[in-house]
mmCIF file of C-alpha atoms in Angstrom:
data_model
loop_
_atom_site.group_PDB
_atom_site.id
_atom_site.type_symbol
_atom_site.label_atom_id
_atom_site.label_comp_id
_atom_site.label_asym_id
_atom_site.label_seq_id
_atom_site.Cartn_x
_atom_site.Cartn_y
_atom_site.Cartn_z
ATOM 1 C CA UNK A 124 28.613 15.238 5.242
ATOM 2 C CA UNK A 125 24.663 16.167 5.703
ATOM 3 C CA UNK A 126 22.756 14.196 3.055
ATOM 4 C CA UNK A 127 19.611 14.935 2.395
ATOM 5 C CA UNK A 128 16.710 13.070 0.099
ATOM 6 C CA UNK A 129 14.311 14.054 -1.583
ATOM 7 C CA UNK A 130 11.882 10.855 -2.651
ATOM 8 C CA UNK A 131 8.219 9.898 -2.964
ATOM 9 C CA UNK A 132 7.095 6.421 -1.117
ATOM 10 C CA UNK A 133 5.598 5.692 -4.981
ATOM 11 C CA UNK A 134 8.621 6.381 -6.841
ATOM 12 C CA UNK A 135 10.216 3.502 -7.910
ATOM 13 C CA UNK A 136 13.149 5.198 -8.927
ATOM 14 C CA UNK A 137 13.428 6.128 -5.020
ATOM 15 C CA UNK A 138 13.649 2.621 -3.579
ATOM 16 C CA UNK A 139 16.111 1.800 -6.473
ATOM 17 C CA UNK A 140 17.632 5.104 -5.981
ATOM 18 C CA UNK A 141 17.939 3.976 -1.999
ATOM 19 C CA UNK A 142 20.096 0.917 -2.458
ATOM 20 C CA UNK A 143 22.092 2.049 -5.129
ATOM 21 C CA UNK A 144 22.988 4.765 -2.320
ATOM 22 C CA UNK A 145 23.400 2.617 1.001
ATOM 23 C CA UNK A 146 25.801 1.028 -1.836
ATOM 24 C CA UNK A 147 27.722 3.820 -2.308
ATOM 25 C CA UNK A 148 27.598 5.303 1.160
ATOM 26 C CA UNK A 149 29.197 1.138 2.568
ATOM 27 C CA UNK A 150 32.111 2.555 0.990
ATOM 28 C CA UNK A 151 32.762 6.160 1.782
ATOM 29 C CA UNK A 152 35.379 7.045 4.103
ATOM 30 C CA UNK A 153 33.491 8.454 7.250
ATOM 31 C CA UNK A 154 30.041 7.449 6.088
ATOM 32 C CA UNK A 155 29.102 6.855 10.418
ATOM 33 C CA UNK A 156 29.829 10.433 10.070
ATOM 34 C CA UNK A 157 27.325 11.518 7.423
ATOM 35 C CA UNK A 158 24.042 12.993 8.754
ATOM 36 C CA UNK A 159 21.409 11.416 5.810
ATOM 37 C CA UNK A 160 17.505 13.379 6.110
ATOM 38 C CA UNK A 161 14.924 12.072 3.773
ATOM 39 C CA UNK A 162 13.139 14.912 2.764
ATOM 40 C CA UNK A 163 9.617 14.960 2.068
ATOM 41 C CA UNK A 164 8.397 14.907 -2.010
ATOM 42 C CA UNK A 165 4.936 13.910 -2.741
ATOM 43 C CA UNK A 166 4.225 13.326 -6.573
ATOM 44 C CA UNK A 167 0.439 12.921 -6.669
ATOM 45 C CA UNK A 168 -0.479 15.532 -3.472
ATOM 46 C CA UNK A 169 -3.963 15.176 -4.605
ATOM 47 C CA UNK A 170 -4.816 11.837 -4.956
ATOM 48 C CA UNK A 171 -7.423 10.438 -2.339
ATOM 49 C CA UNK A 172 -6.695 7.607 0.428
ATOM 50 C CA UNK A 173 -8.098 5.001 -1.758
ATOM 51 C CA UNK A 174 -6.375 3.652 -3.794
ATOM 52 C CA UNK A 175 -7.232 3.504 -7.716
ATOM 53 C CA UNK A 176 -5.436 2.308 -10.769
ATOM 54 C CA UNK A 177 -2.354 0.804 -10.248
ATOM 55 C CA UNK A 178 0.885 2.432 -10.812
ATOM 56 C CA UNK A 179 1.225 0.300 -13.963
ATOM 57 C CA UNK A 180 -1.872 1.768 -15.590
ATOM 58 C CA UNK A 181 -0.904 5.230 -14.993
ATOM 59 C CA UNK A 182 2.213 4.554 -16.725
ATOM 60 C CA UNK A 183 0.420 2.843 -19.922
ATOM 61 C CA UNK A 184 -1.491 6.514 -19.584
ATOM 62 C CA UNK A 185 1.633 8.542 -19.881
ATOM 63 C CA UNK A 186 3.727 6.339 -21.729
ATOM 64 C CA UNK A 187 1.300 4.824 -23.877
ATOM 65 C CA UNK A 188 2.586 2.479 -26.463
ATOM 66 C CA UNK A 189 6.779 2.990 -24.757
ATOM 67 C CA UNK A 190 4.308 2.015 -21.934
ATOM 68 C CA UNK A 191 5.672 -2.065 -21.156
ATOM 69 C CA UNK A 192 9.265 -1.757 -22.147
ATOM 70 C CA UNK A 193 9.526 0.996 -19.910
ATOM 71 C CA UNK A 194 8.351 -0.899 -16.585
ATOM 72 C CA UNK A 195 10.228 -3.715 -17.444
ATOM 73 C CA UNK A 196 13.380 -1.451 -17.312
ATOM 74 C CA UNK A 197 12.037 -0.088 -14.018
ATOM 75 C CA UNK A 198 11.456 -3.985 -13.118
ATOM 76 C CA UNK A 199 15.046 -4.961 -13.996
ATOM 77 C CA UNK A 200 16.585 -2.575 -12.579
ATOM 78 C CA UNK A 201 14.793 -2.862 -9.281
ATOM 79 C CA UNK A 202 15.213 -6.634 -9.836
ATOM 80 C CA UNK A 203 19.065 -6.032 -10.085
ATOM 81 C CA UNK A 204 19.763 -3.954 -6.849
ATOM 82 C CA UNK A 205 17.225 -7.306 -5.649
ATOM 83 C CA UNK A 206 14.105 -5.384 -5.219
ATOM 84 C CA UNK A 207 10.547 -6.995 -6.655
ATOM 85 C CA UNK A 208 8.927 -3.705 -8.116
ATOM 86 C CA UNK A 209 5.166 -4.516 -8.564
ATOM 87 C CA UNK A 210 4.130 -2.215 -10.432
ATOM 88 C CA UNK A 211 0.660 -3.426 -11.545
ATOM 89 C CA UNK A 212 -0.353 -4.269 -7.946
ATOM 90 C CA UNK A 213 0.838 -1.131 -6.777
ATOM 91 C CA UNK A 214 -2.263 1.449 -6.210
ATOM 92 C CA UNK A 215 -0.948 5.484 -5.908
ATOM 93 C CA UNK A 216 -2.254 6.980 -2.504
ATOM 94 C CA UNK A 217 -1.628 10.263 -0.993
ATOM 95 C CA UNK A 218 1.728 10.189 0.892
ATOM 96 C CA UNK A 219 0.874 12.742 2.904
ATOM 97 C CA UNK A 220 0.825 10.463 6.106
ATOM 98 C CA UNK A 221 3.380 8.110 5.406
ATOM 99 C CA UNK A 222 5.593 11.817 4.932
ATOM 100 C CA UNK A 223 4.710 12.270 8.668
ATOM 101 C CA UNK A 224 5.447 8.558 10.508
ATOM 102 C CA UNK A 225 8.858 9.255 8.177
ATOM 103 C CA UNK A 226 9.052 12.427 10.731
ATOM 104 C CA UNK A 227 8.053 10.830 13.772
ATOM 105 C CA UNK A 228 11.152 7.741 12.513
ATOM 106 C CA UNK A 229 13.299 10.272 12.286
ATOM 107 C CA UNK A 230 12.742 11.532 15.820
ATOM 108 C CA UNK A 231 13.302 8.122 16.782
ATOM 109 C CA UNK A 232 16.276 6.899 15.045
ATOM 110 C CA UNK A 233 14.112 5.358 12.368
ATOM 111 C CA UNK A 234 13.556 6.695 9.260
ATOM 112 C CA UNK A 235 15.679 4.840 7.580
ATOM 113 C CA UNK A 236 14.574 1.973 8.716
ATOM 114 C CA UNK A 237 10.582 3.554 8.470
ATOM 115 C CA UNK A 238 11.243 4.374 5.007
ATOM 116 C CA UNK A 239 12.385 0.877 3.344
ATOM 117 C CA UNK A 240 9.766 -0.440 4.663
ATOM 118 C CA UNK A 241 6.777 2.442 2.852
ATOM 119 C CA UNK A 242 8.272 2.292 0.329
ATOM 120 C CA UNK A 243 8.615 -2.387 0.237
ATOM 121 C CA UNK A 244 5.165 -1.804 0.956
ATOM 122 C CA UNK A 245 3.778 -0.728 -1.470
ATOM 123 C CA UNK A 246 6.051 -1.421 -4.512
ATOM 124 C CA UNK A 247 6.211 -4.536 -3.393
ATOM 125 C CA UNK A 248 3.557 -6.267 -1.584
ATOM 126 C CA UNK A 249 0.615 -3.730 -3.397
ATOM 127 C CA UNK A 250 0.290 -1.935 0.688
ATOM 128 C CA UNK A 251 -2.258 0.600 0.923
ATOM 129 C CA UNK A 252 -0.251 3.692 2.565
ATOM 130 C CA UNK A 253 -2.703 6.064 2.995
ATOM 131 C CA UNK A 254 -5.128 3.231 5.230
ATOM 132 C CA UNK A 255 -3.878 3.791 8.889
ATOM 133 C CA UNK A 256 -3.971 0.753 10.037
ATOM 134 C CA UNK A 257 -1.208 -0.315 7.243
ATOM 135 C CA UNK A 258 0.517 2.719 8.982
ATOM 136 C CA UNK A 259 0.517 1.981 12.626
ATOM 137 C CA UNK A 260 1.835 -1.760 11.737
ATOM 138 C CA UNK A 261 4.419 -0.027 9.664
ATOM 139 C CA UNK A 262 5.679 2.546 12.512
ATOM 140 C CA UNK A 263 5.509 -1.130 14.673
ATOM 141 C CA UNK A 264 8.000 -2.632 12.436
ATOM 142 C CA UNK A 265 10.298 -0.006 12.944
ATOM 143 C CA UNK A 266 10.093 -0.216 15.970
ATOM 144 C CA UNK A 267 7.752 2.912 16.846
ATOM 145 C CA UNK A 268 5.569 3.648 19.526
ATOM 146 C CA UNK A 269 2.522 2.071 19.122
ATOM 147 C CA UNK A 270 1.061 4.875 21.085
ATOM 148 C CA UNK A 271 3.464 7.646 19.184
ATOM 149 C CA UNK A 272 2.255 6.146 15.744
ATOM 150 C CA UNK A 273 -1.502 7.046 16.940
ATOM 151 C CA UNK A 274 -1.957 10.223 18.012
ATOM 152 C CA UNK A 275 0.498 11.090 14.568
ATOM 153 C CA UNK A 276 -2.182 9.983 12.418
ATOM 154 C CA UNK A 277 -5.709 10.588 14.440
ATOM 155 C CA UNK A 278 -3.190 14.134 15.105
ATOM 156 C CA UNK A 279 -1.610 16.644 12.089
ATOM 157 C CA UNK A 280 1.717 16.703 13.729
ATOM 158 C CA UNK A 281 4.367 17.224 11.422
ATOM 159 C CA UNK A 282 2.065 18.619 8.858
ATOM 160 C CA UNK A 283 4.154 21.465 8.499
ATOM 161 C CA UNK A 284 7.463 19.831 8.398
ATOM 162 C CA UNK A 285 6.042 17.880 5.724
ATOM 163 C CA UNK A 286 5.172 21.590 4.118
ATOM 164 C CA UNK A 287 8.164 22.526 5.002
ATOM 165 C CA UNK A 288 10.535 19.845 2.764
ATOM 166 C CA UNK A 289 7.619 21.473 0.279
ATOM 167 C CA UNK A 290 8.549 24.641 -0.348
ATOM 168 C CA UNK A 291 12.680 23.901 0.655
ATOM 169 C CA UNK A 292 12.576 21.563 -2.318
ATOM 170 C CA UNK A 293 11.595 24.441 -4.902
ATOM 171 C CA UNK A 294 14.402 26.471 -3.129
ATOM 172 C CA UNK A 295 17.076 24.281 -4.092
ATOM 173 C CA UNK A 296 15.088 23.879 -7.548
ATOM 174 C CA UNK A 297 14.499 20.125 -7.184
ATOM 175 C CA UNK A 298 12.112 18.877 -9.260
ATOM 176 C CA UNK A 299 11.571 15.221 -9.559
ATOM 177 C CA UNK A 300 13.032 12.348 -7.133
ATOM 178 C CA UNK A 301 14.760 11.429 -6.534
ATOM 179 C CA UNK A 302 16.645 14.029 -5.533
ATOM 180 C CA UNK A 303 20.404 14.562 -3.260
ATOM 181 C CA UNK A 304 21.225 17.544 -1.637
ATOM 182 C CA UNK A 305 24.909 17.399 -0.362
ATOM 183 C CA UNK A 306 25.795 19.509 2.169
ATOM 184 C CA UNK A 307 22.721 22.142 0.339
ATOM 185 C CA UNK A 308 24.808 21.979 -2.707
ATOM 186 C CA UNK A 309 21.956 22.437 -5.763
ATOM 187 C CA UNK A 310 20.302 19.055 -6.230
ATOM 188 C CA UNK A 311 21.266 15.912 -8.039
ATOM 189 C CA UNK A 312 20.202 12.515 -9.376
ATOM 190 C CA UNK A 313 19.935 9.840 -6.703
ATOM 191 C CA UNK A 314 19.535 6.968 -9.027
ATOM 192 C CA UNK A 315 23.026 7.371 -10.200
ATOM 193 C CA UNK A 316 24.826 3.668 -10.853
ATOM 194 C CA UNK A 317 26.400 2.946 -7.352
ATOM 195 C CA UNK A 318 30.377 3.770 -9.296
ATOM 196 C CA UNK A 319 29.374 7.397 -10.039
ATOM 197 C CA UNK A 320 27.460 7.674 -6.057
ATOM 198 C CA UNK A 321 31.023 6.706 -4.978
ATOM 199 C CA UNK A 322 32.792 9.612 -7.132
ATOM 200 C CA UNK A 323 30.236 12.720 -5.808
ATOM 201 C CA UNK A 324 30.805 11.433 -2.335
ATOM 202 C CA UNK A 325 34.190 11.423 -2.466
ATOM 203 C CA UNK A 326 34.496 14.861 -5.093
ATOM 204 C CA UNK A 327 32.501 15.979 -2.439
ATOM 205 C CA UNK A 328 35.078 15.377 0.282
ATOM 206 C CA UNK A 329 37.845 16.646 -1.950
ATOM 207 C CA UNK A 330 35.797 20.148 -3.004
ATOM 208 C CA UNK A 331 35.155 19.521 -7.173
ATOM 209 C CA UNK A 332 31.864 17.754 -7.580
ATOM 210 C CA UNK A 333 31.316 17.318 -10.590
ATOM 211 C CA UNK A 334 28.065 17.485 -12.435
ATOM 212 C CA UNK A 335 25.771 18.712 -11.701
ATOM 213 C CA UNK A 336 22.153 16.859 -12.579
ATOM 214 C CA UNK A 337 18.618 17.781 -11.995
ATOM 215 C CA UNK A 338 16.861 14.287 -12.292
ATOM 216 C CA UNK A 339 12.782 15.102 -13.610
ATOM 217 C CA UNK A 340 11.654 11.516 -14.274
ATOM 218 C CA UNK A 341 14.346 8.700 -14.874
ATOM 219 C CA UNK A 342 12.929 6.707 -17.193
#
């Protein structure tokens, strides 16, 4: 089974969805034969590399008076998955280079670990995931060769692969993250409860695909 996960480092729902999918796959028969592909989906491609207002401040702009309750909900759902989502520390930036680093990691069999480190650095520690020094350090923690990471960050390696994911998302009808595409079928929400994700994976094996959901901003 090929599982394509469209995600962005900036999205707290992607961190929650990653935890839930990991839990669902842990109970899935034949999980060792699954091919998991992380697809780049830039939520804020026009952001710069210098951090500005926090994610919490941005959410206050989106949601107004509803923002505190929605932020509390996101943090609570994250905590239920063992995550510390510090939206008051995370500051949105451009994630193009972070996605390029995930592509390098994928070629070295370390994409999942690289994505985990990026999500934790941004959402929990509040690091600037557009900063080359931060990315260099995280690449090393993922087990990537320091010289290869430096070459990618100094050049344009994997840039076309990230842009290709953008086109692929449009072709698949992906309009939000996290989105899960199973064996090329229409996208479903990647932040569903673990039991629902398990059911979805079981149904895929039996040829019954259930209700397909196209997530925008699940909140």
